[in-house]
Amino acid sequence: MKKMTILFFLFYLIGTSAQNKTTVGVMAFQSASAQNKPRAAQLQEIVMEALSSKSNIEALDRSKDDLLNKELDAQIDERYIASKQLVEQGKKFGAQHLIVGTLTNIESTEGKKPSGGPSFGPYGAVRSVGSAIASNVTNYKANISFSLQIIDVETGTVISHKAFNQSKDNFSAPGMGNSKEDAVVSAMKNSKEKILLWLNETYPSTITIVKIEEKSGSGKPKTILMTGIDESYSKGDKLLLQETELIPSGSSAPPLKRIKPIASITIVERQGDFTVCKVNDGAESIEERVGKTGTLSIKNK
């Protein structure tokens, strides 16, 4: 009977996780300059890839929708995003949120390096290492700047806005390559990690501690089995486990959210729909919350 109860609980968790998704429409990304429009489309694909790794998001690519794109172009010109028309179109195709992106700048610089140094490919990967000789070869470095906004379709308000600038914020490594093209493509790829961090903050995964896998010599949780940690997180990631508490505001307004960290964990291994994690601290808090649903979430440490 106990085994049947556990199996039912596991199936319930997986089914609930599949249902609790936010539908996000991704609009055709805009560019501050006409020459960078193809780059804006490349950036949009990177955002789509990041969204597809989130199990609590259903991404809709609306970049081919001519009506929406005309409306979006007009809004970019007017420096106004969340217009009533765009929101109404978002409702028609069933999106709860819309993501709008603008590529503001791409800068590349030319430098020299000893020819005996490594040769870089289009994603910053080393192509080859030659023998050191006296001459230098040309190398390129690229930085990109862009902004992303998430619009709530129901209210028309911008619920999250993030400006990314590789050169000023040092938010990710610049692109490197033996040509400008290689360097720019590398810079695009390097931005994905920080886009994922932003998405994880905006759409935190609701997780459940299914069971304690292993205990330490003192009887405290050492490794745990969890659901809800999606593919946007990787083996070795250190995460904060948080608990959300709803506190009445004392008026007709919605309750206030209190989000408090309760433990620190590290991803050890993925096992199908489950993730094995090592407990770094907060073992007692974890033990008290085994099987608790709906209040736990994670964020990158």
PDB file of C-alpha atoms in Angstrom:
ATOM      1  CA  MET A   1       0.000   0.000   0.000  1.00  0.00           C
ATOM      2  CA  LYS A   2       2.850   2.370   0.856  1.00  0.00           C
ATOM      3  CA  LYS A   3       4.512   1.714  -2.523  1.00  0.00           C
ATOM      4  CA  MET A   4       1.217   2.374  -4.341  1.00  0.00           C
ATOM      5  CA  THR A   5       0.832   5.662  -2.461  1.00  0.00           C
ATOM      6  CA  ILE A   6       4.344   6.764  -3.432  1.00  0.00           C
ATOM      7  CA  LEU A   7       3.766   5.837  -7.092  1.00  0.00           C
ATOM      8  CA  PHE A   8       0.489   7.769  -7.162  1.00  0.00           C
ATOM      9  CA  PHE A   9       2.257  10.772  -5.620  1.00  0.00           C
ATOM     10  CA  LEU A  10       5.021  10.656  -8.246  1.00  0.00           C
ATOM     11  CA  PHE A  11       2.549  10.446 -11.149  1.00  0.00           C
ATOM     12  CA  TYR A  12       0.603  13.341  -9.608  1.00  0.00           C
ATOM     13  CA  LEU A  13       3.744  15.482  -9.433  1.00  0.00           C
ATOM     14  CA  ILE A  14       4.694  14.801 -13.064  1.00  0.00           C
ATOM     15  CA  GLY A  15       1.165  15.474 -14.303  1.00  0.00           C
ATOM     16  CA  THR A  16       0.858  18.693 -12.305  1.00  0.00           C
ATOM     17  CA  SER A  17       4.219  19.902 -13.600  1.00  0.00           C
ATOM     18  CA  ALA A  18       3.085  19.385 -17.202  1.00  0.00           C
ATOM     19  CA  GLN A  19      -0.104  21.407 -16.656  1.00  0.00           C
ATOM     20  CA  ASN A  20       1.371  24.442 -14.840  1.00  0.00           C
ATOM     21  CA  LYS A  21       2.881  26.173 -17.859  1.00  0.00           C
ATOM     22  CA  THR A  22       2.896  29.825 -18.853  1.00  0.00           C
ATOM     23  CA  THR A  23       2.284  30.380 -22.570  1.00  0.00           C
ATOM     24  CA  VAL A  24       4.831  32.885 -23.872  1.00  0.00           C
ATOM     25  CA  GLY A  25       4.676  34.390 -27.363  1.00  0.00           C
ATOM     26  CA  VAL A  26       8.012  35.480 -28.833  1.00  0.00           C
ATOM     27  CA  MET A  27       7.754  38.400 -31.221  1.00  0.00           C
ATOM     28  CA  ALA A  28      10.158  39.112 -34.089  1.00  0.00           C
ATOM     29  CA  PHE A  29      13.119  40.872 -32.510  1.00  0.00           C
ATOM     30  CA  GLN A  30      13.832  44.412 -33.639  1.00  0.00           C
ATOM     31  CA  SER A  31      17.144  46.094 -34.420  1.00  0.00           C
ATOM     32  CA  ALA A  32      18.266  49.666 -33.844  1.00  0.00           C
ATOM     33  CA  SER A  33      19.938  49.562 -37.279  1.00  0.00           C
ATOM     34  CA  ALA A  34      18.729  48.001 -40.509  1.00  0.00           C
ATOM     35  CA  GLN A  35      22.025  46.219 -41.129  1.00  0.00           C
ATOM     36  CA  ASN A  36      21.694  44.256 -37.888  1.00  0.00           C
ATOM     37  CA  LYS A  37      18.185  42.896 -38.531  1.00  0.00           C
ATOM     38  CA  PRO A  38      19.551  39.423 -39.450  1.00  0.00           C
ATOM     39  CA  ARG A  39      21.477  39.466 -36.150  1.00  0.00           C
ATOM     40  CA  ALA A  40      18.277  40.293 -34.290  1.00  0.00           C
ATOM     41  CA  ALA A  41      16.712  37.166 -35.799  1.00  0.00           C
ATOM     42  CA  GLN A  42      19.707  35.124 -34.583  1.00  0.00           C
ATOM     43  CA  LEU A  43      19.287  36.555 -31.092  1.00  0.00           C
ATOM     44  CA  GLN A  44      15.602  35.638 -31.160  1.00  0.00           C
ATOM     45  CA  GLU A  45      16.515  32.019 -31.934  1.00  0.00           C
ATOM     46  CA  ILE A  46      18.814  31.949 -28.905  1.00  0.00           C
ATOM     47  CA  VAL A  47      15.960  33.200 -26.701  1.00  0.00           C
ATOM     48  CA  MET A  48      13.668  30.535 -28.188  1.00  0.00           C
ATOM     49  CA  GLU A  49      16.266  27.870 -27.349  1.00  0.00           C
ATOM     50  CA  ALA A  50      16.487  29.161 -23.777  1.00  0.00           C
ATOM     51  CA  LEU A  51      12.694  29.161 -23.412  1.00  0.00           C
ATOM     52  CA  SER A  52      12.434  25.612 -24.760  1.00  0.00           C
ATOM     53  CA  SER A  53      14.649  24.392 -21.917  1.00  0.00           C
ATOM     54  CA  LYS A  54      12.131  25.675 -19.356  1.00  0.00           C
ATOM     55  CA  SER A  55       9.585  22.991 -18.463  1.00  0.00           C
ATOM     56  CA  ASN A  56       7.160  25.565 -17.022  1.00  0.00           C
ATOM     57  CA  ILE A  57       6.974  27.575 -20.271  1.00  0.00           C
ATOM     58  CA  GLU A  58       5.201  26.850 -23.556  1.00  0.00           C
ATOM     59  CA  ALA A  59       6.909  29.048 -26.155  1.00  0.00           C
ATOM     60  CA  LEU A  60       5.093  30.296 -29.251  1.00  0.00           C
ATOM     61  CA  ASP A  61       7.151  31.716 -32.116  1.00  0.00           C
ATOM     62  CA  ARG A  62       5.143  34.624 -33.536  1.00  0.00           C
ATOM     63  CA  SER A  63       7.955  36.103 -35.634  1.00  0.00           C
ATOM     64  CA  LYS A  64       6.194  35.114 -38.894  1.00  0.00           C
ATOM     65  CA  ASP A  65       2.960  36.917 -37.980  1.00  0.00           C
ATOM     66  CA  ASP A  66       2.864  39.910 -40.353  1.00  0.00           C
ATOM     67  CA  LEU A  67       0.050  41.721 -38.522  1.00  0.00           C
ATOM     68  CA  LEU A  68       1.812  41.525 -35.172  1.00  0.00           C
ATOM     69  CA  ASN A  69       5.155  42.525 -36.671  1.00  0.00           C
ATOM     70  CA  LYS A  70       3.692  45.656 -38.298  1.00  0.00           C
ATOM     71  CA  GLU A  71       2.229  46.649 -34.957  1.00  0.00           C
ATOM     72  CA  LEU A  72       5.528  45.940 -33.229  1.00  0.00           C
ATOM     73  CA  ASP A  73       7.514  47.989 -35.773  1.00  0.00           C
ATOM     74  CA  ALA A  74       5.210  50.953 -35.143  1.00  0.00           C
ATOM     75  CA  GLN A  75       5.688  50.639 -31.401  1.00  0.00           C
ATOM     76  CA  ILE A  76       9.479  50.512 -31.683  1.00  0.00           C
ATOM     77  CA  ASP A  77       9.383  53.729 -33.736  1.00  0.00           C
ATOM     78  CA  GLU A  78       7.230  55.363 -31.085  1.00  0.00           C
ATOM     79  CA  ARG A  79       9.380  53.975 -28.218  1.00  0.00           C
ATOM     80  CA  TYR A  80       6.265  52.385 -26.778  1.00  0.00           C
ATOM     81  CA  ILE A  81       5.911  48.641 -26.385  1.00  0.00           C
ATOM     82  CA  ALA A  82       2.805  47.484 -24.544  1.00  0.00           C
ATOM     83  CA  SER A  83       0.107  48.988 -26.759  1.00  0.00           C
ATOM     84  CA  LYS A  84      -3.498  47.884 -26.604  1.00  0.00           C
ATOM     85  CA  GLN A  85      -3.323  46.543 -30.175  1.00  0.00           C
ATOM     86  CA  LEU A  86      -0.370  44.274 -29.490  1.00  0.00           C
ATOM     87  CA  VAL A  87      -1.954  42.952 -26.304  1.00  0.00           C
ATOM     88  CA  GLU A  88      -5.212  42.222 -28.127  1.00  0.00           C
ATOM     89  CA  GLN A  89      -3.344  40.271 -30.799  1.00  0.00           C
ATOM     90  CA  GLY A  90      -1.503  38.362 -28.079  1.00  0.00           C
ATOM     91  CA  LYS A  91      -4.834  37.317 -26.595  1.00  0.00           C
ATOM     92  CA  LYS A  92      -6.043  36.051 -29.972  1.00  0.00           C
ATOM     93  CA  PHE A  93      -3.283  33.495 -30.316  1.00  0.00           C
ATOM     94  CA  GLY A  94      -3.533  32.425 -26.680  1.00  0.00           C
ATOM     95  CA  ALA A  95      -0.380  33.886 -25.126  1.00  0.00           C
ATOM     96  CA  GLN A  96      -0.309  34.901 -21.477  1.00  0.00           C
ATOM     97  CA  HIS A  97       2.963  36.779 -21.876  1.00  0.00           C
ATOM     98  CA  LEU A  98       4.822  38.308 -24.812  1.00  0.00           C
ATOM     99  CA  ILE A  99       8.599  38.663 -25.134  1.00  0.00           C
ATOM    100  CA  VAL A 100       9.844  41.613 -27.155  1.00  0.00           C
ATOM    101  CA  GLY A 101      13.544  42.033 -27.894  1.00  0.00           C
ATOM    102  CA  THR A 102      15.633  44.834 -29.365  1.00  0.00           C
ATOM    103  CA  LEU A 103      19.222  44.468 -30.534  1.00  0.00           C
ATOM    104  CA  THR A 104      20.731  47.878 -29.805  1.00  0.00           C
ATOM    105  CA  ASN A 105      24.384  47.526 -30.770  1.00  0.00           C
ATOM    106  CA  ILE A 106      27.117  45.215 -32.019  1.00  0.00           C
ATOM    107  CA  GLU A 107      30.699  46.326 -31.702  1.00  0.00           C
ATOM    108  CA  SER A 108      33.757  44.449 -32.874  1.00  0.00           C
ATOM    109  CA  THR A 109      37.424  45.275 -32.454  1.00  0.00           C
ATOM    110  CA  GLU A 110      40.456  44.027 -34.313  1.00  0.00           C
ATOM    111  CA  GLY A 111      43.582  42.942 -32.506  1.00  0.00           C
ATOM    112  CA  LYS A 112      46.788  41.047 -32.995  1.00  0.00           C
ATOM    113  CA  LYS A 113      48.033  37.873 -31.378  1.00  0.00           C
ATOM    114  CA  PRO A 114      51.120  35.710 -31.918  1.00  0.00           C
ATOM    115  CA  SER A 115      50.500  33.274 -34.758  1.00  0.00           C
ATOM    116  CA  GLY A 116      51.620  30.432 -32.489  1.00  0.00           C
ATOM    117  CA  GLY A 117      48.544  31.026 -30.309  1.00  0.00           C
ATOM    118  CA  PRO A 118      45.241  29.194 -30.650  1.00  0.00           C
ATOM    119  CA  SER A 119      42.966  29.689 -33.652  1.00  0.00           C
ATOM    120  CA  PHE A 120      39.329  30.395 -32.727  1.00  0.00           C
ATOM    121  CA  GLY A 121      36.249  28.993 -34.450  1.00  0.00           C
ATOM    122  CA  PRO A 122      32.770  30.541 -34.794  1.00  0.00           C
ATOM    123  CA  TYR A 123      31.767  29.723 -31.188  1.00  0.00           C
ATOM    124  CA  GLY A 124      35.005  30.689 -29.517  1.00  0.00           C
ATOM    125  CA  ALA A 125      36.251  27.103 -29.694  1.00  0.00           C
ATOM    126  CA  VAL A 126      39.909  26.463 -30.404  1.00  0.00           C
ATOM    127  CA  ARG A 127      40.422  25.321 -34.007  1.00  0.00           C
ATOM    128  CA  SER A 128      44.160  24.652 -33.901  1.00  0.00           C
ATOM    129  CA  VAL A 129      47.398  25.592 -32.208  1.00  0.00           C
ATOM    130  CA  GLY A 130      50.273  26.503 -34.518  1.00  0.00           C
ATOM    131  CA  SER A 131      53.982  26.755 -33.883  1.00  0.00           C
ATOM    132  CA  ALA A 132      55.158  30.080 -32.518  1.00  0.00           C
ATOM    133  CA  ILE A 133      56.781  32.363 -35.081  1.00  0.00           C
ATOM    134  CA  ALA A 134      57.642  36.039 -35.031  1.00  0.00           C
ATOM    135  CA  SER A 135      54.659  37.315 -37.042  1.00  0.00           C
ATOM    136  CA  ASN A 136      51.235  38.231 -35.616  1.00  0.00           C
ATOM    137  CA  VAL A 137      47.798  37.324 -36.975  1.00  0.00           C
ATOM    138  CA  THR A 138      44.560  39.283 -36.830  1.00  0.00           C
ATOM    139  CA  ASN A 139      42.040  38.336 -34.155  1.00  0.00           C
ATOM    140  CA  TYR A 140      38.589  39.812 -33.455  1.00  0.00           C
ATOM    141  CA  LYS A 141      36.536  40.477 -30.315  1.00  0.00           C
ATOM    142  CA  ALA A 142      32.820  41.318 -30.348  1.00  0.00           C
ATOM    143  CA  ASN A 143      30.330  42.591 -27.764  1.00  0.00           C
ATOM    144  CA  ILE A 144      26.572  42.855 -28.161  1.00  0.00           C
ATOM    145  CA  SER A 145      23.978  44.990 -26.399  1.00  0.00           C
ATOM    146  CA  PHE A 146      20.282  44.177 -26.352  1.00  0.00           C
ATOM    147  CA  SER A 147      17.172  44.456 -24.216  1.00  0.00           C
ATOM    148  CA  LEU A 148      14.328  42.052 -23.482  1.00  0.00           C
ATOM    149  CA  GLN A 149      10.856  42.811 -22.142  1.00  0.00           C
ATOM    150  CA  ILE A 150       8.097  40.530 -20.925  1.00  0.00           C
ATOM    151  CA  ILE A 151       4.561  41.884 -21.282  1.00  0.00           C
ATOM    152  CA  ASP A 152       1.538  40.577 -19.398  1.00  0.00           C
ATOM    153  CA  VAL A 153      -1.130  40.154 -22.086  1.00  0.00           C
ATOM    154  CA  GLU A 154      -4.012  40.450 -19.636  1.00  0.00           C
ATOM    155  CA  THR A 155      -2.997  43.830 -18.211  1.00  0.00           C
ATOM    156  CA  GLY A 156      -0.704  45.197 -20.945  1.00  0.00           C
ATOM    157  CA  THR A 157       1.995  45.998 -18.404  1.00  0.00           C
ATOM    158  CA  VAL A 158       5.706  45.243 -18.653  1.00  0.00           C
ATOM    159  CA  ILE A 159       6.381  42.739 -15.871  1.00  0.00           C
ATOM    160  CA  SER A 160      10.102  42.378 -16.477  1.00  0.00           C
ATOM    161  CA  HIS A 161      12.726  44.321 -18.379  1.00  0.00           C
ATOM    162  CA  LYS A 162      16.407  43.508 -18.716  1.00  0.00           C
ATOM    163  CA  ALA A 163      19.188  45.338 -20.548  1.00  0.00           C
ATOM    164  CA  PHE A 164      22.184  43.183 -21.488  1.00  0.00           C
ATOM    165  CA  ASN A 165      25.540  44.765 -22.293  1.00  0.00           C
ATOM    166  CA  GLN A 166      28.606  42.550 -22.529  1.00  0.00           C
ATOM    167  CA  SER A 167      31.188  45.332 -22.578  1.00  0.00           C
ATOM    168  CA  LYS A 168      29.806  47.456 -19.694  1.00  0.00           C
ATOM    169  CA  ASP A 169      28.282  44.865 -17.361  1.00  0.00           C
ATOM    170  CA  ASN A 170      30.769  42.075 -18.098  1.00  0.00           C
ATOM    171  CA  PHE A 171      27.666  39.853 -17.951  1.00  0.00           C
ATOM    172  CA  SER A 172      29.268  37.206 -20.128  1.00  0.00           C
ATOM    173  CA  ALA A 173      32.446  36.614 -22.079  1.00  0.00           C
ATOM    174  CA  PRO A 174      32.869  38.622 -25.299  1.00  0.00           C
ATOM    175  CA  GLY A 175      32.892  36.790 -28.588  1.00  0.00           C
ATOM    176  CA  MET A 176      36.285  35.795 -29.973  1.00  0.00           C
ATOM    177  CA  GLY A 177      37.171  34.670 -33.495  1.00  0.00           C
ATOM    178  CA  ASN A 178      39.512  34.888 -36.466  1.00  0.00           C
ATOM    179  CA  SER A 179      36.913  36.947 -38.343  1.00  0.00           C
ATOM    180  CA  LYS A 180      34.242  39.490 -37.405  1.00  0.00           C
ATOM    181  CA  GLU A 181      31.563  36.922 -38.236  1.00  0.00           C
ATOM    182  CA  ASP A 182      33.097  34.298 -35.933  1.00  0.00           C
ATOM    183  CA  ALA A 183      33.413  36.835 -33.108  1.00  0.00           C
ATOM    184  CA  VAL A 184      29.797  38.064 -33.396  1.00  0.00           C
ATOM    185  CA  VAL A 185      28.363  34.525 -33.516  1.00  0.00           C
ATOM    186  CA  SER A 186      30.479  33.678 -30.460  1.00  0.00           C
ATOM    187  CA  ALA A 187      29.167  36.750 -28.608  1.00  0.00           C
ATOM    188  CA  MET A 188      25.583  35.702 -29.397  1.00  0.00           C
ATOM    189  CA  LYS A 189      26.190  32.215 -28.050  1.00  0.00           C
ATOM    190  CA  ASN A 190      27.851  33.521 -24.895  1.00  0.00           C
ATOM    191  CA  SER A 191      24.749  35.587 -24.068  1.00  0.00           C
ATOM    192  CA  LYS A 192      22.550  32.513 -23.660  1.00  0.00           C
ATOM    193  CA  GLU A 193      23.715  31.758 -20.108  1.00  0.00           C
ATOM    194  CA  LYS A 194      22.649  35.170 -18.779  1.00  0.00           C
ATOM    195  CA  ILE A 195      19.372  35.043 -20.710  1.00  0.00           C
ATOM    196  CA  LEU A 196      18.657  31.758 -18.911  1.00  0.00           C
ATOM    197  CA  LEU A 197      19.473  33.325 -15.536  1.00  0.00           C
ATOM    198  CA  TRP A 198      16.980  36.105 -16.258  1.00  0.00           C
ATOM    199  CA  LEU A 199      14.302  33.639 -17.370  1.00  0.00           C
ATOM    200  CA  ASN A 200      14.886  31.502 -14.278  1.00  0.00           C
ATOM    201  CA  GLU A 201      14.366  34.563 -12.074  1.00  0.00           C
ATOM    202  CA  THR A 202      11.215  35.590 -13.951  1.00  0.00           C
ATOM    203  CA  TYR A 203       9.774  32.072 -14.245  1.00  0.00           C
ATOM    204  CA  PRO A 204      11.114  30.196 -11.220  1.00  0.00           C
ATOM    205  CA  SER A 205      10.641  26.441 -11.275  1.00  0.00           C
ATOM    206  CA  THR A 206       8.253  25.117  -8.645  1.00  0.00           C
ATOM    207  CA  ILE A 207       9.937  22.069  -7.225  1.00  0.00           C
ATOM    208  CA  THR A 208       9.101  19.210  -4.877  1.00  0.00           C
ATOM    209  CA  ILE A 209      11.378  17.163  -2.642  1.00  0.00           C
ATOM    210  CA  VAL A 210      10.151  13.648  -3.383  1.00  0.00           C
ATOM    211  CA  LYS A 211      12.307  11.729  -0.926  1.00  0.00           C
ATOM    212  CA  ILE A 212      15.619  11.587   0.875  1.00  0.00           C
ATOM    213  CA  GLU A 213      17.967   9.357  -1.098  1.00  0.00           C
ATOM    214  CA  GLU A 214      20.869   9.165   1.320  1.00  0.00           C
ATOM    215  CA  LYS A 215      21.567  10.278   4.882  1.00  0.00           C
ATOM    216  CA  SER A 216      24.810  11.282   6.534  1.00  0.00           C
ATOM    217  CA  GLY A 217      26.333   9.489   9.514  1.00  0.00           C
ATOM    218  CA  SER A 218      24.418  11.858  11.798  1.00  0.00           C
ATOM    219  CA  GLY A 219      21.117  10.960  10.122  1.00  0.00           C
ATOM    220  CA  LYS A 220      20.670  14.234   8.225  1.00  0.00           C
ATOM    221  CA  PRO A 221      19.722  14.376   4.512  1.00  0.00           C
ATOM    222  CA  LYS A 222      22.813  14.057   2.315  1.00  0.00           C
ATOM    223  CA  THR A 223      21.254  13.588  -1.147  1.00  0.00           C
ATOM    224  CA  ILE A 224      17.619  14.123  -2.161  1.00  0.00           C
ATOM    225  CA  LEU A 225      15.385  13.275  -5.136  1.00  0.00           C
ATOM    226  CA  MET A 226      13.467  16.221  -6.621  1.00  0.00           C
ATOM    227  CA  THR A 227      11.055  17.097  -9.429  1.00  0.00           C
ATOM    228  CA  GLY A 228      10.673  20.423 -11.223  1.00  0.00           C
ATOM    229  CA  ILE A 229      14.326  21.178 -11.996  1.00  0.00           C
ATOM    230  CA  ASP A 230      14.263  21.585 -15.767  1.00  0.00           C
ATOM    231  CA  GLU A 231      16.946  21.507 -18.462  1.00  0.00           C
ATOM    232  CA  SER A 232      17.816  25.180 -17.991  1.00  0.00           C
ATOM    233  CA  TYR A 233      19.883  23.964 -15.033  1.00  0.00           C
ATOM    234  CA  SER A 234      22.958  21.757 -15.405  1.00  0.00           C
ATOM    235  CA  LYS A 235      24.950  19.203 -13.450  1.00  0.00           C
ATOM    236  CA  GLY A 236      27.102  20.970 -10.883  1.00  0.00           C
ATOM    237  CA  ASP A 237      24.864  24.055 -10.600  1.00  0.00           C
ATOM    238  CA  LYS A 238      24.636  25.378  -7.048  1.00  0.00           C
ATOM    239  CA  LEU A 239      21.100  26.450  -6.188  1.00  0.00           C
ATOM    240  CA  LEU A 240      19.247  28.159  -3.376  1.00  0.00           C
ATOM    241  CA  LEU A 241      16.102  26.358  -2.266  1.00  0.00           C
ATOM    242  CA  GLN A 242      13.435  28.944  -1.373  1.00  0.00           C
ATOM    243  CA  GLU A 243      10.042  28.848   0.271  1.00  0.00           C
ATOM    244  CA  THR A 244       7.217  31.252  -0.567  1.00  0.00           C
ATOM    245  CA  GLU A 245       4.900  32.393   2.214  1.00  0.00           C
ATOM    246  CA  LEU A 246       1.756  34.421   1.478  1.00  0.00           C
ATOM    247  CA  ILE A 247       1.130  37.064   4.147  1.00  0.00           C
ATOM    248  CA  PRO A 248      -2.230  38.905   4.293  1.00  0.00           C
ATOM    249  CA  SER A 249      -1.823  42.599   3.461  1.00  0.00           C
ATOM    250  CA  GLY A 250      -4.566  43.687   5.844  1.00  0.00           C
ATOM    251  CA  SER A 251      -6.722  45.143   3.067  1.00  0.00           C
ATOM    252  CA  SER A 252      -8.557  44.049  -0.062  1.00  0.00           C
ATOM    253  CA  ALA A 253      -5.228  43.911  -1.917  1.00  0.00           C
ATOM    254  CA  PRO A 254      -3.674  40.540  -2.778  1.00  0.00           C
ATOM    255  CA  PRO A 255      -1.492  38.949  -0.085  1.00  0.00           C
ATOM    256  CA  LEU A 256       2.173  39.867   0.058  1.00  0.00           C
ATOM    257  CA  LYS A 257       4.831  37.348  -0.961  1.00  0.00           C
ATOM    258  CA  ARG A 258       7.659  36.519   1.387  1.00  0.00           C
ATOM    259  CA  ILE A 259      10.399  34.462  -0.296  1.00  0.00           C
ATOM    260  CA  LYS A 260      13.020  33.124   2.082  1.00  0.00           C
ATOM    261  CA  PRO A 261      16.028  30.850   1.423  1.00  0.00           C
ATOM    262  CA  ILE A 262      15.919  27.635   3.431  1.00  0.00           C
ATOM    263  CA  ALA A 263      18.730  25.484   2.022  1.00  0.00           C
ATOM    264  CA  SER A 264      21.564  25.195  -0.495  1.00  0.00           C
ATOM    265  CA  ILE A 265      21.838  22.277  -2.925  1.00  0.00           C
ATOM    266  CA  THR A 266      23.997  21.131  -5.876  1.00  0.00           C
ATOM    267  CA  ILE A 267      22.731  19.195  -8.900  1.00  0.00           C
ATOM    268  CA  VAL A 268      24.392  15.753  -9.014  1.00  0.00           C
ATOM    269  CA  GLU A 269      22.530  13.852 -11.728  1.00  0.00           C
ATOM    270  CA  ARG A 270      19.396  13.797 -13.872  1.00  0.00           C
ATOM    271  CA  GLN A 271      17.306  10.629 -13.826  1.00  0.00           C
ATOM    272  CA  GLY A 272      14.436  11.017 -16.292  1.00  0.00           C
ATOM    273  CA  ASP A 273      11.857  13.367 -14.792  1.00  0.00           C
ATOM    274  CA  PHE A 274      13.809  13.529 -11.534  1.00  0.00           C
ATOM    275  CA  THR A 275      16.993  15.195 -10.328  1.00  0.00           C
ATOM    276  CA  VAL A 276      19.359  13.968  -7.624  1.00  0.00           C
ATOM    277  CA  CYS A 277      20.816  16.805  -5.563  1.00  0.00           C
ATOM    278  CA  LYS A 278      23.462  17.033  -2.878  1.00  0.00           C
ATOM    279  CA  VAL A 279      22.488  18.948   0.260  1.00  0.00           C
ATOM    280  CA  ASN A 280      25.072  21.616   1.111  1.00  0.00           C
ATOM    281  CA  ASP A 281      23.286  23.206   4.065  1.00  0.00           C
ATOM    282  CA  GLY A 282      19.784  23.455   5.518  1.00  0.00           C
ATOM    283  CA  ALA A 283      19.367  19.689   5.958  1.00  0.00           C
ATOM    284  CA  GLU A 284      16.808  20.063   8.759  1.00  0.00           C
ATOM    285  CA  SER A 285      14.635  22.420   6.691  1.00  0.00           C
ATOM    286  CA  ILE A 286      14.737  19.963   3.787  1.00  0.00           C
ATOM    287  CA  GLU A 287      13.686  17.044   5.966  1.00  0.00           C
ATOM    288  CA  GLU A 288      10.636  18.991   7.170  1.00  0.00           C
ATOM    289  CA  ARG A 289       9.497  19.691   3.604  1.00  0.00           C
ATOM    290  CA  VAL A 290       9.653  16.292   1.926  1.00  0.00           C
ATOM    291  CA  GLY A 291       6.480  15.867  -0.157  1.00  0.00           C
ATOM    292  CA  LYS A 292       5.367  19.462   0.289  1.00  0.00           C
ATOM    293  CA  THR A 293       4.057  20.953  -2.978  1.00  0.00           C
ATOM    294  CA  GLY A 294       3.398  24.426  -4.318  1.00  0.00           C
ATOM    295  CA  THR A 295       5.617  26.549  -2.072  1.00  0.00           C
ATOM    296  CA  LEU A 296       9.211  25.620  -2.935  1.00  0.00           C
ATOM    297  CA  SER A 297      11.288  27.145  -5.739  1.00  0.00           C
ATOM    298  CA  ILE A 298      14.941  27.424  -6.727  1.00  0.00           C
ATOM    299  CA  LYS A 299      17.308  30.115  -7.982  1.00  0.00           C
ATOM    300  CA  ASN A 300      20.933  30.139  -9.044  1.00  0.00           C
ATOM    301  CA  LYS A 301      23.253  30.786  -6.142  1.00  0.00           C
TER     302      LYS A 301
END
